[in-house]
Coordinates of N, CA and C and ligand atoms in Angstrom, one line a residue:
Chain F
M1312 N -21.8 -11.1 -0.8 CA -21.5 -12.0 -2.1 C -19.6 -12.1 -2.0
K1313 N -19.6 -13.1 -2.5 CA -18.2 -13.5 -2.5 C -17.2 -13.6 -3.6
V1314 N -16.1 -13.6 -3.9 CA -15.2 -13.4 -4.9 C -15.6 -14.4 -6.3
S1315 N -15.9 -15.8 -5.9 CA -16.3 -16.7 -6.7 C -17.8 -16.3 -7.4
D1316 N -18.6 -15.5 -6.7 CA -19.9 -15.0 -7.1 C -19.4 -14.2 -8.3
I1317 N -18.8 -13.3 -8.4 CA -18.4 -12.2 -9.1 C -18.1 -12.8 -10.5
I1318 N -16.6 -14.0 -9.9 CA -16.0 -14.6 -11.3 C -17.1 -14.9 -12.1
N1319 N -18.4 -15.7 -11.6 CA -19.6 -16.0 -12.6 C -19.9 -15.3 -13.0
S1320 N -20.8 -14.7 -12.3 CA -21.5 -13.6 -12.9 C -21.1 -12.6 -13.5
L1321 N -19.6 -11.9 -13.7 CA -19.1 -11.0 -14.8 C -18.2 -11.7 -15.9
D1322 N -18.4 -13.1 -15.6 CA -17.5 -13.9 -16.6 C -15.9 -13.4 -16.4
L1323 N -15.5 -13.5 -15.1 CA -14.1 -13.1 -14.9 C -13.2 -14.2 -15.2
E1324 N -11.9 -14.2 -15.4 CA -10.8 -15.0 -15.6 C -9.9 -15.2 -14.1
L1325 N -10.3 -16.3 -13.8 CA -9.1 -16.3 -12.5 C -8.0 -16.7 -12.5
L1326 N -7.1 -15.6 -12.5 CA -5.1 -15.8 -13.1 C -4.8 -16.7 -11.6
C1327 N -5.1 -16.2 -10.5 CA -4.1 -17.0 -9.6 C -4.6 -16.2 -8.1
G1328 N -4.1 -16.6 -6.8 CA -4.6 -16.3 -5.9 C -5.8 -17.1 -5.2
Q1329 N -6.0 -18.4 -6.0 CA -7.3 -19.5 -5.7 C -7.9 -19.5 -4.2
S1330 N -6.9 -19.4 -3.4 CA -7.3 -19.6 -1.9 C -8.5 -18.6 -1.5
G1331 N -8.2 -17.3 -2.0 CA -9.0 -16.1 -1.7 C -10.3 -16.2 -2.1
I1332 N -10.7 -17.1 -3.2 CA -12.5 -17.0 -4.0 C -13.3 -16.9 -2.9
E1333 N -13.4 -17.3 -1.5 CA -14.4 -17.2 -0.7 C -14.2 -16.2 0.2
N1334 N -13.5 -15.2 0.0 CA -13.2 -13.7 0.2 C -14.7 -13.1 0.3
E1335 N -15.1 -12.6 1.3 CA -16.5 -11.7 1.4 C -16.0 -10.2 0.8
I1336 N -17.3 -10.0 -0.4 CA -17.2 -8.5 -0.9 C -17.8 -7.8 -0.3
T1337 N -17.4 -6.1 0.2 CA -18.1 -5.3 0.9 C -18.2 -4.2 -0.4
G1338 N -17.8 -4.1 -1.2 CA -17.7 -2.9 -2.1 C -16.6 -2.9 -3.5
G1339 N -16.5 -2.2 -3.7 CA -15.5 -2.0 -4.8 C -14.6 -0.3 -4.8
Y1340 N -13.3 -0.5 -5.6 CA -12.5 0.8 -5.6 C -11.9 0.9 -7.0
V1341 N -12.1 1.9 -7.8 CA -11.4 2.2 -9.0 C -10.2 3.2 -8.8
S1342 N -9.0 2.8 -9.0 CA -8.1 3.8 -9.0 C -6.6 3.0 -9.8
D1343 N -5.7 3.8 -10.3 CA -4.7 3.3 -11.0 C -3.6 4.1 -9.9
L1344 N -4.0 4.9 -9.3 CA -2.7 5.7 -8.2 C -2.7 5.0 -7.0
L1345 N -1.8 4.2 -7.1 CA -1.7 3.6 -5.7 C -1.7 4.2 -4.5
S1346 N -1.3 5.5 -4.1 CA -1.5 6.1 -2.8 C -3.1 6.7 -2.8
D1347 N -3.6 6.7 -3.7 CA -4.9 7.0 -3.5 C -5.9 5.8 -2.9
V1348 N -5.3 4.5 -3.6 CA -6.1 3.3 -2.9 C -5.5 3.0 -1.4
M1349 N -4.1 3.3 -1.2 CA -3.9 3.2 0.2 C -4.4 4.0 1.1
G1350 N -4.9 5.1 0.4 CA -5.6 6.1 1.6 C -7.1 6.0 1.7
N1351 N -7.7 5.6 0.6 CA -9.0 5.4 0.4 C -9.7 4.2 0.6
A1352 N -9.0 3.0 0.2 CA -9.8 1.9 -0.4 C -9.9 1.2 0.9
K1353 N -11.5 0.4 1.3 CA -11.9 0.0 2.6 C -11.6 -1.7 2.4
E1354 N -10.9 -2.5 3.4 CA -11.2 -3.9 3.7 C -12.6 -4.5 2.8
G1355 N -11.8 -5.3 2.1 CA -13.4 -6.2 1.7 C -13.8 -5.9 0.3
Q1356 N -13.3 -4.7 -0.3 CA -13.1 -4.1 -1.5 C -12.6 -5.0 -2.8
V1357 N -13.2 -5.0 -3.6 CA -12.4 -5.3 -5.0 C -11.9 -3.9 -5.8
W1358 N -10.6 -4.3 -6.2 CA -9.9 -3.3 -6.7 C -9.5 -3.1 -8.2
I1359 N -10.7 -2.3 -9.0 CA -10.0 -2.3 -10.0 C -9.3 -1.5 -10.9
T1360 N -8.1 -2.2 -11.6 CA -7.2 -1.1 -11.9 C -6.3 -1.8 -13.3
L1361 N -5.6 -1.1 -13.8 CA -4.5 -1.6 -14.9 C -3.0 -1.6 -15.0
Q1362 N -2.9 -1.7 -13.7 CA -1.8 -1.8 -13.3 C -1.2 -3.1 -12.8
T1363 N -0.3 -3.7 -13.2 CA 0.0 -5.1 -13.3 C 1.6 -5.6 -12.4
H1364 N 2.1 -4.5 -11.9 CA 3.4 -5.2 -11.1 C 3.2 -5.2 -9.9
K1365 N 4.2 -5.6 -9.1 CA 4.0 -6.6 -7.8 C 3.3 -5.7 -6.2
N1366 N 3.5 -4.4 -6.8 CA 3.5 -3.7 -5.5 C 1.7 -3.6 -5.5
V1367 N 0.9 -3.6 -6.3 CA -0.4 -3.5 -6.3 C -0.7 -4.8 -5.7
M1368 N -0.2 -6.0 -5.3 CA -0.3 -6.8 -4.3 C -0.1 -7.0 -2.8
A1369 N 1.2 -6.1 -2.6 CA 1.2 -5.3 -1.3 C 0.2 -4.4 -0.5
I1370 N 0.0 -3.8 -1.8 CA -1.5 -2.9 -1.5 C -2.4 -3.7 -1.1
A1371 N -3.0 -4.6 -1.8 CA -4.3 -5.1 -1.8 C -4.2 -6.0 -0.4
S1372 N -3.1 -6.5 0.0 CA -2.6 -7.4 1.2 C -2.8 -6.8 2.1
L1373 N -2.0 -5.7 2.1 CA -1.7 -4.8 3.3 C -3.4 -4.0 3.7
K1374 N -4.3 -3.7 2.9 CA -5.5 -3.2 3.2 C -6.6 -4.2 3.0
D1375 N -6.1 -5.6 3.1 CA -7.0 -6.4 3.1 C -8.4 -6.3 2.2
L1376 N -7.7 -6.2 1.0 CA -9.1 -6.1 -0.2 C -9.3 -7.4 -0.5
A1377 N -10.7 -7.7 -1.1 CA -11.1 -9.0 -1.2 C -10.2 -9.8 -2.4
A1378 N -10.2 -8.7 -3.5 CA -9.5 -9.1 -4.7 C -9.3 -8.3 -5.8
V1379 N -8.3 -8.4 -7.0 CA -8.1 -7.4 -7.6 C -8.6 -7.6 -9.1
I1380 N -9.2 -6.8 -9.8 CA -9.8 -6.9 -11.4 C -8.7 -6.1 -12.3
L1381 N -8.2 -7.0 -12.9 CA -7.3 -6.6 -14.0 C -7.9 -6.1 -15.3
V1382 N -8.1 -4.9 -15.7 CA -8.7 -4.7 -16.8 C -8.1 -5.2 -18.2
K1383 N -9.1 -4.8 -19.4 CA -8.8 -4.9 -20.9 C -7.5 -6.3 -21.4
G1384 N -7.8 -7.1 -20.3 CA -6.9 -8.7 -20.9 C -5.7 -8.5 -20.3
F1385 N -5.4 -7.5 -19.5 CA -4.1 -7.3 -19.2 C -3.4 -8.4 -18.6
N1386 N -2.1 -8.9 -18.2 CA -1.3 -9.9 -18.0 C -0.7 -8.9 -16.6
P1387 N -0.7 -9.8 -15.7 CA 0.1 -9.5 -14.0 C 1.6 -9.7 -14.7
D1388 N 2.2 -9.1 -14.2 CA 3.8 -9.8 -13.8 C 4.2 -10.9 -13.1
E1389 N 5.0 -11.5 -13.6 CA 5.4 -13.4 -12.7 C 5.5 -12.7 -11.3
D1390 N 6.2 -11.6 -10.9 CA 6.1 -11.8 -9.4 C 4.7 -11.1 -8.8
T1391 N 3.8 -10.7 -9.9 CA 2.8 -10.4 -8.9 C 1.8 -11.5 -8.8
V1392 N 1.8 -12.7 -9.7 CA 1.3 -13.8 -9.5 C 1.9 -14.3 -8.1
K1393 N 3.1 -14.4 -8.2 CA 3.5 -15.3 -7.1 C 3.2 -14.9 -5.7
Q1394 N 3.3 -13.7 -5.7 CA 2.7 -12.9 -4.4 C 0.9 -12.9 -4.2
S1395 N 0.4 -12.7 -5.0 CA -1.2 -13.1 -5.0 C -1.4 -14.6 -4.6
N1396 N -0.7 -15.4 -4.9 CA -0.9 -17.0 -4.6 C -0.1 -17.2 -3.0
Q1397 N 0.7 -16.4 -2.7 CA 1.1 -16.3 -1.1 C 0.3 -15.7 -0.5
E1398 N -0.2 -14.2 -0.5 CA -1.7 -13.7 0.0 C -2.8 -14.2 -0.1
G1399 N -3.1 -15.0 -1.0 CA -4.6 -15.3 -1.3 C -5.3 -14.3 -1.3
V1400 N -5.0 -13.6 -2.2 CA -5.6 -12.5 -2.5 C -6.0 -12.4 -4.2
P1401 N -6.9 -13.1 -4.8 CA -7.0 -13.3 -6.4 C -7.0 -12.4 -7.1
I1402 N -6.2 -12.7 -8.2 CA -6.6 -11.8 -9.4 C -7.2 -11.9 -10.6
L1403 N -8.3 -11.4 -11.0 CA -9.6 -11.7 -11.9 C -9.2 -10.9 -12.8
R1404 N -8.9 -11.3 -14.4 CA -8.9 -10.6 -15.2 C -10.4 -10.6 -15.9
A1405 N -10.5 -9.2 -16.5 CA -11.9 -9.0 -17.0 C -11.5 -8.5 -18.4
K1406 N -12.2 -9.0 -19.5 CA -12.0 -8.3 -20.8 C -12.3 -7.0 -21.1
E1407 N -12.9 -6.6 -20.4 CA -13.8 -5.2 -20.5 C -12.8 -3.9 -20.2
N1408 N -13.2 -2.8 -20.6 CA -11.9 -1.7 -20.0 C -12.8 -1.5 -18.6
T1409 N -12.0 -0.5 -17.7 CA -12.3 -0.1 -16.5 C -13.7 0.5 -16.6
F1410 N -14.4 1.8 -17.2 CA -15.5 1.8 -17.3 C -16.5 1.0 -17.5
E1411 N -16.6 -0.2 -18.3 CA -17.3 -1.1 -18.6 C -17.6 -2.3 -17.4
I1412 N -16.6 -2.6 -16.5 CA -16.3 -3.5 -15.7 C -16.9 -3.1 -14.6
A1413 N -16.6 -1.6 -14.2 CA -16.7 -1.0 -13.1 C -18.4 -0.9 -13.2
G1414 N -18.8 -0.3 -14.4 CA -20.5 -0.1 -13.9 C -21.2 -1.7 -14.1
K1415 N -20.5 -2.9 -14.4 CA -21.0 -4.5 -14.1 C -21.3 -4.5 -12.9
L1416 N -19.8 -4.1 -12.1 CA -19.5 -4.7 -10.7 C -20.7 -3.7 -10.0
F1417 N -20.6 -2.8 -10.2 CA -21.3 -1.6 -9.3 C -22.8 -2.2 -9.5
Q1418 N -23.7 -2.5 -10.6 CA -25.0 -3.2 -10.8 C -25.1 -4.3 -9.9
L1419 N -24.4 -5.1 -10.0 CA -24.3 -6.4 -9.2 C -24.1 -6.4 -7.9
L1420 N -23.4 -5.4 -7.1 CA -23.5 -5.2 -5.9 C -24.7 -4.5 -5.2
Chain O
M388 N 9.2 -4.9 22.1 CA 10.3 -5.6 21.2 C 10.6 -4.3 19.9
H389 N 11.7 -4.7 19.6 CA 12.4 -3.8 18.9 C 12.9 -4.3 17.2
F390 N 12.8 -4.1 16.3 CA 13.0 -4.4 15.2 C 13.8 -3.4 14.3
E391 N 14.8 -4.0 13.3 CA 15.1 -2.8 11.9 C 15.0 -3.6 10.9
F392 N 15.1 -2.9 9.9 CA 15.2 -3.1 8.6 C 15.7 -1.9 7.8
E393 N 16.2 -2.5 6.8 CA 17.2 -1.4 6.2 C 16.1 -1.5 4.4
I394 N 16.3 -0.3 3.8 CA 15.3 0.0 2.4 C 16.7 0.4 1.6
E395 N 16.6 -0.2 0.5 CA 17.4 0.1 -0.7 C 16.7 1.0 -1.6
A396 N 17.0 2.3 -1.7 CA 16.5 3.0 -2.8 C 16.4 2.8 -3.8
G397 N 15.3 2.9 -4.8 CA 15.5 2.6 -6.3 C 15.1 1.0 -6.7
D398 N 14.6 0.2 -5.6 CA 14.3 -0.9 -5.7 C 13.0 -1.3 -5.5
F399 N 12.2 -1.4 -6.8 CA 10.8 -1.4 -6.3 C 10.3 -2.6 -6.1
S400 N 11.3 -3.7 -6.5 CA 11.0 -5.1 -6.0 C 11.0 -5.6 -4.9
K401 N 11.8 -4.8 -4.1 CA 11.6 -5.1 -2.4 C 10.7 -4.2 -1.6
L402 N 10.2 -3.4 -2.0 CA 9.2 -2.5 -1.7 C 8.4 -3.1 -0.9
G403 N 7.9 -3.2 0.3 CA 6.8 -3.4 1.3 C 7.3 -4.3 1.9
F404 N 8.6 -4.5 2.0 CA 9.2 -6.0 3.0 C 9.0 -5.5 4.8
A405 N 9.3 -4.4 4.9 CA 9.3 -3.8 6.4 C 7.8 -3.7 7.0
S406 N 6.9 -3.1 5.9 CA 5.4 -3.1 6.4 C 5.0 -4.7 6.1
S407 N 5.1 -5.5 5.4 CA 4.6 -6.8 5.2 C 5.3 -7.7 6.6
Q408 N 6.3 -7.2 6.9 CA 6.7 -8.0 8.0 C 5.8 -7.4 9.5
L409 N 6.0 -6.1 9.6 CA 5.2 -5.7 10.9 C 3.9 -5.9 10.8
K410 N 3.3 -6.5 9.8 CA 1.8 -6.8 10.0 C 1.7 -8.0 10.2
T411 N 2.9 -8.9 10.0 CA 2.5 -10.1 10.2 C 3.0 -10.3 12.3
I412 N 3.7 -9.3 12.5 CA 4.2 -9.5 13.5 C 2.9 -9.3 14.8
L413 N 2.4 -7.8 14.3 CA 1.6 -7.6 15.1 C 0.0 -8.2 15.2
K414 N -0.3 -9.2 13.9 CA -1.1 -9.8 14.1 C -1.1 -10.9 14.8
Q415 N 0.3 -11.3 15.3 CA 0.5 -12.2 16.1 C 0.5 -12.0 17.4
L416 N 0.9 -10.3 17.8 CA 0.9 -10.0 18.9 C -0.6 -9.6 19.5
L417 N -1.4 -9.0 18.6 CA -2.7 -8.1 18.7 C -3.7 -8.8 18.2
G418 N -3.9 -9.9 17.1 CA -4.8 -10.7 16.8 C -5.6 -9.5 15.4
D419 N -6.5 -9.3 15.9 CA -7.5 -8.6 14.7 C -7.5 -7.2 15.3
H420 N -6.7 -6.1 15.3 CA -7.0 -5.2 15.7 C -6.8 -3.8 14.9
K421 N -7.6 -3.0 15.1 CA -7.5 -1.9 13.8 C -6.7 -0.9 13.9
V422 N -5.7 -0.8 14.7 CA -4.1 -0.1 14.6 C -3.4 -0.9 13.6
I423 N -3.5 -2.1 13.5 CA -2.5 -3.0 12.4 C -3.1 -2.1 11.1
R424 N -4.0 -2.1 10.6 CA -3.7 -1.5 9.2 C -3.6 -0.2 9.0
R425 N -4.0 0.7 9.9 CA -3.4 2.1 10.0 C -1.6 2.3 10.0
V426 N -0.8 1.7 10.8 CA 0.5 1.7 10.9 C 1.1 1.1 9.7
V427 N 0.5 -0.1 9.0 CA 1.0 -0.7 7.7 C 0.6 0.0 6.7
V428 N -0.1 0.8 6.9 CA -0.1 1.8 5.6 C 0.8 3.1 5.6
A429 N 0.9 3.6 7.1 CA 1.8 4.6 7.2 C 3.6 4.2 7.0
L430 N 3.8 3.1 7.3 CA 5.1 2.6 7.1 C 5.0 2.3 5.5
Y431 N 4.0 1.4 4.9 CA 4.2 1.4 3.4 C 4.7 2.6 2.7
E432 N 4.0 3.4 2.9 CA 4.3 5.0 2.3 C 5.4 5.2 2.5
S433 N 5.9 5.1 3.9 CA 7.0 5.7 4.0 C 8.3 5.0 3.1
E434 N 8.1 3.5 3.3 CA 8.9 3.1 2.3 C 9.0 3.4 1.1
V435 N 7.8 3.7 0.4 CA 7.7 4.0 -0.9 C 8.4 5.3 -1.0
N436 N 8.5 6.2 -0.1 CA 9.2 7.3 -0.5 C 10.7 7.4 -0.4
V437 N 11.1 6.4 0.5 CA 12.6 6.2 0.4 C 13.3 5.6 -0.8
V438 N 12.3 4.7 -1.3 CA 12.5 4.0 -2.6 C 12.4 4.9 -3.9
A439 N 11.5 5.7 -3.8 CA 11.3 6.7 -4.8 C 12.1 8.1 -4.8
H440 N 12.4 8.4 -3.7 CA 13.1 9.6 -3.3 C 14.2 10.1 -3.0
A441 N 14.6 8.9 -2.3 CA 15.7 9.0 -1.5 C 17.1 8.1 -1.7
Y442 N 18.3 8.0 -0.9 CA 19.1 6.9 -1.5 C 19.3 5.5 -0.4
S443 N 19.1 5.7 0.5 CA 18.8 5.0 1.2 C 18.3 4.8 2.7
G444 N 17.8 4.0 3.3 CA 16.9 3.9 4.4 C 16.8 3.0 5.4
K445 N 16.9 3.3 6.7 CA 16.6 2.4 7.8 C 15.3 2.6 8.4
V446 N 14.7 1.3 9.0 CA 13.5 1.5 9.7 C 13.5 0.7 10.9
I447 N 13.1 1.7 12.4 CA 13.2 1.2 13.7 C 12.0 1.2 13.9
I448 N 11.5 -0.1 14.4 CA 10.4 0.3 15.0 C 10.5 -0.7 16.6
D449 N 9.8 0.1 17.8 CA 9.5 -0.5 18.8 C 8.1 -0.7 19.5
I450 N 8.1 -1.5 19.8 CA 6.4 -2.2 20.3 C 6.6 -2.5 21.6
N451 N 5.4 -1.8 22.7 CA 5.3 -1.9 23.7 C 3.6 -1.8 23.9
T452 N 3.2 -2.4 25.4 CA 1.8 -2.4 25.6 C 1.2 -1.5 25.2
E453 N 1.7 -0.3 25.4 CA 1.1 1.1 25.1 C 0.5 1.7 23.7
K454 N 2.0 1.4 23.0 CA 2.2 2.3 21.3 C 2.7 1.4 20.6
I455 N 3.0 1.7 19.5 CA 3.8 1.2 18.3 C 4.6 2.4 17.9
E456 N 5.8 2.3 18.1 CA 6.6 3.8 17.5 C 7.7 3.2 16.1
I457 N 7.1 4.2 15.3 CA 8.1 3.6 13.9 C 9.0 4.8 13.7
E458 N 10.1 4.7 13.7 CA 11.2 5.7 12.7 C 11.7 5.3 11.5
I459 N 11.7 6.4 10.5 CA 12.1 5.9 8.9 C 13.0 6.9 8.9
D460 N 14.5 6.4 8.6 CA 15.4 7.3 8.8 C 16.1 7.5 7.1
D461 N 16.3 8.5 6.5 CA 16.8 8.1 5.0 C 18.3 9.2 4.9
K462 N 18.7 8.4 4.0 CA 20.0 9.3 3.2 C 19.7 9.8 2.1
G463 N 19.0 11.1 1.7 CA 19.0 11.6 0.4 C 19.2 12.8 0.1
P464 N 17.9 13.4 -0.4 CA 18.2 15.0 -1.0 C 17.8 15.4 0.0
G465 N 16.8 15.3 0.9 CA 16.1 16.1 1.7 C 14.9 16.8 1.2
I466 N 14.2 17.3 1.9 CA 12.6 17.9 1.6 C 12.7 19.7 1.9
E467 N 12.7 20.5 0.8 CA 13.2 21.4 1.1 C 12.1 22.7 1.8
D468 N 10.7 22.2 1.3 CA 9.8 22.9 2.1 C 8.5 21.8 2.3
I469 N 8.7 21.6 3.5 CA 7.7 20.3 4.1 C 6.7 20.3 4.2
Q470 N 6.0 22.1 4.3 CA 4.7 22.1 4.2 C 4.2 21.9 2.7
L471 N 5.0 22.4 1.9 CA 4.4 22.2 0.7 C 4.6 20.7 0.1
A472 N 5.2 19.6 0.8 CA 5.4 18.6 0.6 C 4.4 17.6 1.1
M473 N 3.7 18.0 2.5 CA 2.8 17.7 2.6 C 1.3 17.9 2.0
E474 N 1.3 19.0 1.2 CA 0.0 19.1 0.7 C -0.5 17.9 -0.4
E475 N -1.6 17.6 -0.3 CA -2.1 16.7 -1.4 C -2.0 17.2 -2.7
G476 N -0.9 16.3 -3.6 CA -1.1 16.6 -5.1 C 0.3 17.1 -5.4
Y477 N 0.8 17.6 -4.3 CA 2.2 17.8 -4.5 C 3.2 16.7 -4.6
S478 N 3.6 16.6 -5.8 CA 5.0 15.5 -6.1 C 6.0 16.0 -7.1
T479 N 7.2 15.5 -6.6 CA 8.5 15.5 -7.8 C 8.8 14.3 -8.3
A480 N 7.8 13.4 -8.3 CA 8.3 12.1 -8.5 C 8.6 11.8 -10.0
S481 N 9.6 11.1 -10.4 CA 10.2 10.9 -11.9 C 8.8 10.1 -12.6
E482 N 9.2 10.2 -14.1 CA 8.1 9.7 -14.8 C 8.2 8.3 -15.0
K483 N 9.3 7.5 -14.3 CA 9.1 6.1 -14.3 C 8.5 6.1 -13.3
V484 N 8.6 6.4 -12.0 CA 7.9 6.1 -10.7 C 6.2 6.6 -10.9
R485 N 6.1 7.5 -11.8 CA 4.4 7.7 -12.0 C 3.9 6.8 -13.0
E486 N 4.5 6.4 -13.7 CA 4.0 5.2 -14.7 C 3.6 3.9 -13.8
M487 N 4.6 3.8 -12.9 CA 3.9 2.5 -11.8 C 2.9 2.9 -10.9
G488 N 2.0 4.2 -10.8 CA 1.1 4.5 -10.4 C 1.4 5.2 -9.0
F489 N 2.6 5.7 -8.6 CA 3.0 6.3 -7.6 C 3.2 7.7 -8.1
G490 N 3.3 8.6 -7.2 CA 3.5 10.1 -7.5 C 2.0 10.9 -7.6
A491 N 1.2 10.3 -6.8 CA 0.1 11.3 -6.7 C 0.2 12.2 -5.7
G492 N 1.1 12.1 -4.9 CA 1.5 13.3 -3.8 C 0.5 13.1 -2.7
M493 N 0.3 12.1 -2.2 CA -0.6 11.8 -1.5 C -0.1 10.8 -0.1
G494 N 1.1 10.4 -0.2 CA 1.7 9.5 0.5 C 1.9 10.2 2.2
L495 N 2.3 11.5 1.9 CA 2.8 11.9 3.5 C 1.5 12.1 4.1
A496 N 0.4 12.6 3.2 CA -0.9 12.8 4.0 C -1.3 11.4 4.4
N497 N -1.5 10.3 3.6 CA -1.8 9.0 4.2 C -1.0 9.0 5.6
I498 N 0.2 9.3 5.5 CA 1.3 8.7 6.6 C 0.6 9.3 8.0
K499 N 0.0 10.9 7.9 CA -0.4 11.5 9.0 C -1.7 11.0 9.3
N500 N -2.3 11.0 8.2 CA -3.9 10.4 8.6 C -4.1 8.9 9.2
N501 N -2.8 8.2 9.2 CA -2.8 6.8 9.6 C -2.1 6.7 11.0
S502 N -1.5 7.9 11.5 CA -0.9 8.0 12.6 C -1.5 8.5 13.9
D503 N -1.3 8.3 15.0 CA -1.9 9.6 16.0 C -0.7 10.2 16.2
E504 N 0.6 10.4 16.1 CA 1.3 11.3 16.2 C 2.5 11.2 15.2
F505 N 2.7 12.7 14.6 CA 3.5 12.2 13.2 C 4.2 13.3 13.0
Y506 N 6.0 13.2 13.1 CA 6.8 14.2 13.2 C 8.0 13.9 12.0
I507 N 8.1 15.0 11.3 CA 9.1 15.1 10.2 C 10.0 16.1 10.1
S508 N 11.2 15.7 10.1 CA 12.2 16.7 9.8 C 13.2 16.6 8.8
S509 N 13.7 17.4 8.4 CA 14.7 17.0 7.1 C 15.9 18.4 6.8
E510 N 16.9 17.8 6.2 CA 17.9 18.7 5.9 C 18.3 18.1 4.5
V511 N 17.8 19.4 3.5 CA 18.3 19.3 2.5 C 20.1 19.0 1.8
G512 N 20.0 17.9 1.0 CA 21.4 17.6 0.7 C 21.7 16.2 1.7
V513 N 21.2 16.1 3.0 CA 21.6 15.2 4.1 C 20.5 13.8 4.2
G514 N 19.3 14.4 4.5 CA 18.1 13.1 4.4 C 16.6 13.8 5.1
T515 N 16.1 12.7 5.5 CA 14.9 13.0 6.1 C 14.5 11.9 7.2
N516 N 13.7 12.4 8.3 CA 13.5 11.5 9.6 C 11.9 11.5 9.6
L517 N 11.1 10.3 9.7 CA 10.0 10.4 10.0 C 10.0 9.5 11.3
K518 N 8.8 10.3 12.1 CA 8.6 9.3 12.9 C 7.1 9.2 13.1
I519 N 6.5 8.1 13.8 CA 4.8 7.7 13.5 C 4.7 6.9 14.8
I520 N 3.7 7.6 15.3 CA 3.5 7.2 16.9 C 2.0 6.6 16.9
A521 N 1.4 5.2 17.1 CA 0.1 5.2 17.1 C -0.2 4.3 18.5
Y522 N -1.1 4.7 19.1 CA -1.4 4.4 20.5 C -2.6 2.9 20.3
L523 N -2.4 1.9 21.1 CA -3.0 0.5 21.3 C -4.5 1.0 21.6
K524 N -4.6 2.0 22.4 CA -6.3 2.3 23.0 C -6.4 3.7 22.2
Ligands
LIG72 N1 12.2 10.6 2.2 C1 11.9 11.7 1.2 N2 13.1 12.3 0.6 C2 13.0 13.4 -0.2 N3 12.0 13.8 -0.7 C3 11.0 13.3 -0.2 C4 10.8 12.1 0.7 N4 9.5 12.1 1.4 C5 8.6 13.0 0.2 N5 9.5 13.7 -0.8 C6 9.0 14.9 -1.1 O1 7.7 15.2 -1.0 C7 6.8 15.0 -2.0 C8 5.5 14.5 -1.6 O2 5.6 13.2 -0.6 P1 4.0 12.5 -0.7 O3 4.8 10.6 -0.5 O4 3.1 12.8 -0.3 O5 4.1 12.2 -2.3 P2 4.5 11.3 -3.6 O6 5.7 10.1 -3.3 O7 5.2 12.3 -4.6 O8 3.4 10.2 -4.4 P3 2.7 9.4 -3.6 O9 3.1 9.3 -2.3 O10 1.4 9.8 -3.7 O11 3.1 8.3 -4.5 C9 7.7 14.2 -3.0 O12 7.4 14.1 -4.4 C10 9.2 14.5 -2.7 O13 9.3 15.4 -3.4
LIG73 MG1 4.9 9.0 -1.6

């Protein structure tokens, strides 16, 4: 499954990082603790979080994650958007909270 | 090959510069090598610790055909009990740092898990020194 597939299936809003929408998805990871993601997320996973600052994209890029889903309609910071575009790691916005969107993604994968 | 980077403490907007540079350099040298993700994770967590806990720091990287060696040296408060600091979950991070999602107390453990050799020394009131070694084979 690709990032573009989950955008359609889960009705997510593609905010930035368009060049990464063909990234292949291997799974998902849910955490708002950055060093937890650093230690435990795996390449190709989609990271669901409520953190909106730029370091999210640094971590997503260093770990080669497929995409980041921001929950509850949150807005990424301006420099977060910039880095998402530079690195080609898409940020997708969900209306749902973490529990709901993680459940939907889990079922889809 | 030899590289050096300065780290400014307290400035979360520049955080990750050295690790992102290292990733680019290693990709050019090694292509798609599994050592790359390990050392950039270890360096990123070290950068976070300088920014979150120290006053200023320096990263020194040496790469040869056998191994990648990274030293992170900071001026800062130092660590009184290194064994305790290494425990997962122990953190003295400030409220501001925690709000950003740092301060889980997992950084030093991540560094250790992502290096082949890891050395830490610290002097209270002076600073902390980390050495990370990862072998290419
Ligand atoms: N460079 C440093 N200078 C001073 N103290 C440090 C330094 N690095 C780590 N420490 C101390 O060791 C503790 C544990 O560090 P560790 O990186 O494991 O967790 P953390 O930085 O608190 O949180 P996390 O890394 O999960 O965001 C820190 O809270 C701090 O008290
Ligand atoms: Mg840390």
